[in-house]
């Protein structure tokens, strides 16, 4: 059984990963548009 702390940590980790992925995509998009 997954306890609440593990679930919360996993949720935070997934959100951070999503934000970082979006940030990388935005940076690549800006470089692509500028070039």
Coordinates of C-alpha atoms in Angstrom, one line a residue:
X1 CA 0.0 0.0 0.0
X2 CA 1.3 3.4 -1.0
X3 CA 1.3 5.9 1.9
X4 CA 0.4 9.6 1.5
X5 CA 3.9 10.9 1.7
X6 CA 5.1 8.7 -1.2
X7 CA 2.1 9.7 -3.3
X8 CA 2.7 13.4 -2.6
X9 CA 6.4 13.1 -3.4
X10 CA 5.6 11.2 -6.6
X11 CA 3.0 13.9 -7.6
X12 CA 5.6 16.7 -7.0
X13 CA 8.3 14.9 -8.9
X14 CA 5.9 14.4 -11.9
X15 CA 4.9 18.1 -11.8
X16 CA 8.5 19.2 -11.7
X17 CA 9.3 16.9 -14.7
X18 CA 6.4 18.3 -16.7
X19 CA 7.5 21.9 -16.0
X20 CA 11.1 21.1 -17.0
X21 CA 10.0 19.4 -20.2
X22 CA 7.8 22.3 -21.2
X23 CA 10.7 24.7 -20.4
X24 CA 13.1 22.7 -22.7
X25 CA 10.5 22.6 -25.5
X26 CA 10.0 26.4 -25.2
X27 CA 13.7 27.0 -25.3
X28 CA 14.1 24.7 -28.3
X29 CA 11.2 26.4 -30.0
X30 CA 12.8 29.9 -29.5
X31 CA 16.1 28.7 -30.9
X32 CA 14.3 27.1 -33.9
X33 CA 12.4 30.3 -34.6
X34 CA 15.5 32.5 -34.2
X35 CA 17.5 30.3 -36.5

